Every structure is written in C-alpha cells, then in structure tokens.
XYZ file of C-alpha atoms in Angstrom:
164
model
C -16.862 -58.206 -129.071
C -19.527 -57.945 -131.579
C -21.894 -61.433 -131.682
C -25.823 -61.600 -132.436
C -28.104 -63.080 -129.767
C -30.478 -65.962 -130.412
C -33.387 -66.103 -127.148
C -36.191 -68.612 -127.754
C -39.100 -68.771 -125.693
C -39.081 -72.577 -124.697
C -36.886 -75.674 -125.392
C -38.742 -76.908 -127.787
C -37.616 -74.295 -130.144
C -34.128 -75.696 -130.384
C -34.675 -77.767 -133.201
C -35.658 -75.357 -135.577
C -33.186 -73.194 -134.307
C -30.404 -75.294 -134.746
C -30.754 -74.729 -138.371
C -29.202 -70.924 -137.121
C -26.879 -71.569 -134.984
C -25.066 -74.270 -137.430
C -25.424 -70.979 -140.005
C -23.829 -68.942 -138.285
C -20.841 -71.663 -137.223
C -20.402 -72.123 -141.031
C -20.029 -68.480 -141.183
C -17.663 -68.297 -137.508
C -20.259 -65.984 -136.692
C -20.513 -65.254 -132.682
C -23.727 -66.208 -131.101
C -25.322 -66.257 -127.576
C -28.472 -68.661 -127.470
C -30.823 -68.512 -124.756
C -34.306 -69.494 -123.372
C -36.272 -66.965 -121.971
C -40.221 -66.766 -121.878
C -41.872 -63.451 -122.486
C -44.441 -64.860 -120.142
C -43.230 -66.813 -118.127
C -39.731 -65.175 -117.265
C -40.600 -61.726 -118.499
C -37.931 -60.180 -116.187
C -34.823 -62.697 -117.338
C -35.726 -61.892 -120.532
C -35.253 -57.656 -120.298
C -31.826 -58.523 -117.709
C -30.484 -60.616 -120.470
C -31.046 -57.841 -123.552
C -29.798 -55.043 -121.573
C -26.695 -57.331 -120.586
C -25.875 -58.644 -124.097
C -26.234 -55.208 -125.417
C -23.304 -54.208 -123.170
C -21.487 -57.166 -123.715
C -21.538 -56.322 -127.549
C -25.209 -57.619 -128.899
C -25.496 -56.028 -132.323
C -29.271 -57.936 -133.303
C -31.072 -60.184 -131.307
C -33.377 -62.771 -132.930
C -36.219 -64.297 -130.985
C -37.681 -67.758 -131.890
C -41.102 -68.284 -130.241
C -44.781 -69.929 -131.007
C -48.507 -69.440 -130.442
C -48.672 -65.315 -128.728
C -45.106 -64.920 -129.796
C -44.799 -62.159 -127.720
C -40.808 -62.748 -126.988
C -39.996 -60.610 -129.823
C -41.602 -57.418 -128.723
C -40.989 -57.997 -125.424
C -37.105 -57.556 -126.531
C -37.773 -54.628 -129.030
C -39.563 -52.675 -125.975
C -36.692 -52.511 -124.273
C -33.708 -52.607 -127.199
C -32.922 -50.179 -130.285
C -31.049 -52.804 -131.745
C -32.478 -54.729 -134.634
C -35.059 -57.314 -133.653
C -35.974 -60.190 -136.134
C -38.615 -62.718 -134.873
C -39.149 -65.919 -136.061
C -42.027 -67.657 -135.733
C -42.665 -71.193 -134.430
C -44.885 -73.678 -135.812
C -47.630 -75.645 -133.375
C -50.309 -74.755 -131.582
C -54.184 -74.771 -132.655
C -53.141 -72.384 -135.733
C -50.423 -74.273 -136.727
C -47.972 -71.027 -136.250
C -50.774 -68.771 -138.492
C -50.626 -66.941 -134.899
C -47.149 -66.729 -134.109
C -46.229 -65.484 -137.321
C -49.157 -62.837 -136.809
C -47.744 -61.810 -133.167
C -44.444 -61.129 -134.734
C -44.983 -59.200 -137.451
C -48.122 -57.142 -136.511
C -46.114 -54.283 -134.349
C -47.249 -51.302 -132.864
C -45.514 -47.954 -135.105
C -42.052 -47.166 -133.568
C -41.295 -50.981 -132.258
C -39.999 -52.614 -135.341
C -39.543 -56.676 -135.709
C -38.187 -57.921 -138.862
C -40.202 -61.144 -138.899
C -38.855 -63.857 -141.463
C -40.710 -67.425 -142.477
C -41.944 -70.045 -140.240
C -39.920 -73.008 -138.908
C -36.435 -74.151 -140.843
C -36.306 -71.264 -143.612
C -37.472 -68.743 -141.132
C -33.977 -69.664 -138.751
C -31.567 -69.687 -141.482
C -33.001 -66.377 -142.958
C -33.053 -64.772 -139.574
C -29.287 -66.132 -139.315
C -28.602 -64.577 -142.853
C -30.163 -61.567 -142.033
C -28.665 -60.612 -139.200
C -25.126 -61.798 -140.607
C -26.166 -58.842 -143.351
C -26.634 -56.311 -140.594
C -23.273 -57.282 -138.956
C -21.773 -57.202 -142.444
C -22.090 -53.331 -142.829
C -19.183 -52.600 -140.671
C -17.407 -56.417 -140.892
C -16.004 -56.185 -144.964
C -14.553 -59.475 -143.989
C -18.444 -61.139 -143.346
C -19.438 -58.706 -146.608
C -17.064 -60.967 -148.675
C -18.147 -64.761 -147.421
C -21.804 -63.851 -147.847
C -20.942 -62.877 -151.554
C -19.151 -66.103 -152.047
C -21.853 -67.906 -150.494
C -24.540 -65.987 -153.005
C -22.659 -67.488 -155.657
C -22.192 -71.130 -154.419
C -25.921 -70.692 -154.014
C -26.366 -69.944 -157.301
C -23.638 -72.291 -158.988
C -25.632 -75.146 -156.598
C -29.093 -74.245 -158.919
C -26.976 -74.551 -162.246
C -25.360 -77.657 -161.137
C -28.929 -78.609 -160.479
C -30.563 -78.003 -163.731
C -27.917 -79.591 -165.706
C -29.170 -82.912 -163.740
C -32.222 -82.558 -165.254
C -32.834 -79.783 -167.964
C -34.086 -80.365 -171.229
C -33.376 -77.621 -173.224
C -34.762 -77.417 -177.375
C-alpha cells in the first residue's frame, strides 16, 4: 500500500497541518500522521521512517518550528523524498524554521515549501505530484483540480472586473 507520511514535531502543529490532511482526504489520498520530536524523541522518530518505508511510505513530510531539525533528521536516515514545512512562532516568527529546513547539507535534500497554511497544502500537493508519477488515476484529479483552480479565478474576476 502506497500512502505519504505526515510527522510533526509537537501538537501544536496540528492546526496548520490539518489544512494537509483534509487535502489529501479531498483527494482519498492515504496518509499516516504522527508526532515525533527530532529532539526530544530522536529515536521514535528514525523507528517510525524505517517502519513506514516498509509499510509502503513513498514521501514523508515533516511539519516543525524554531531549529526545525525534524526534517533532516528523517532525510538522514530515508532516500525517499523529504518536504519540510516550516512552522510559524518562536522569537523569529518561523524566519528560523524555514531557514533549518531549507539550508541542507549537499546529498540530504528537503523540499521545503511556505510557512504555516500554504506551506501544508503545498507540501500535500506536492507530494500527491510525486505519488502521481506512477498513480495515472491521481495524474487525472490533480489536472481537474488545476482547472477548477483556474475556472475559480475567472469566476472571480467576473465579480469584479472592469474591462474598457
């Protein structure tokens, strides 16, 4: 069985994550969600990537704030695809999250997406892309949903547009 896995570093994540897990529900996308610290359960963490990987973990996203070190933590010990997303809070407001996650040492990639709300649903998207490459089925509903998107900014304008 083929399902991404969500791990966020504390509880306080969930509500920002939400905004991923209802993505990928819209989608019926399979999902494990987790917490697990990179601190402060460092060994949880690497037991649960090596067992979702053999229970069918194609990408794993990790949510977490301030060091935002969950993300590497998981790419150190995974080949899959890793996208981090970056919490707001703390003294830099997530300035240093989002600079945890995306500055990587050469060889451990994480695909780090946007703080907070947009930064879930894009990691959700993104990883439904990845899964798309061998699921045509998932291919075709995140075309259709491209266009709804777009049809939704049309609809939009015509609200308000003035054209001459």
């Amino acid at each position: 069985m083929k399902f991404i896995s969500i791990l966020m570093g504390s509880k306080s994540d969930y509500e920002i994550m939400k905004h991923c897990v209802d993505t990928f529900e819209k989608f019926n996308v399979k999902y494990e969600l987790i917490i697990s610290s990179a601190h402060r359960s460092p060994q949880r963490t690497r037991n649960y990537v090596k067992e979702a990987e053999e229970k069918g973990a194609i990408v794993f996203i990790a949510a977490a704030g301030m060091a935002a070190h969950l993300a590497g933590t998981i790419t150190a010990v995974t080949t899959k695809p890793v996208i981090g997303v970056p919490m707001k809070g703390g003294a830099m407001d997530g300035m240093d999250a989002m600079l945890s996650t995306v500055q990587m040492p050469a060889g451990m990639p994480v695909g780090t997406v946007a703080l907070g709300k947009n930064g879930a649903i894009n990691a959700a998207y993104l990883s439904m892309q990845i899964l798309a490459i061998s699921d045509a089925e998932l291919a075709i509903k995140l075309k259709e949903d491209r266009i709804v998107q777009s049809k939704k900014v049309e609809n939009d304008s015509k609200d308000i547009e003035v054209i001459l």
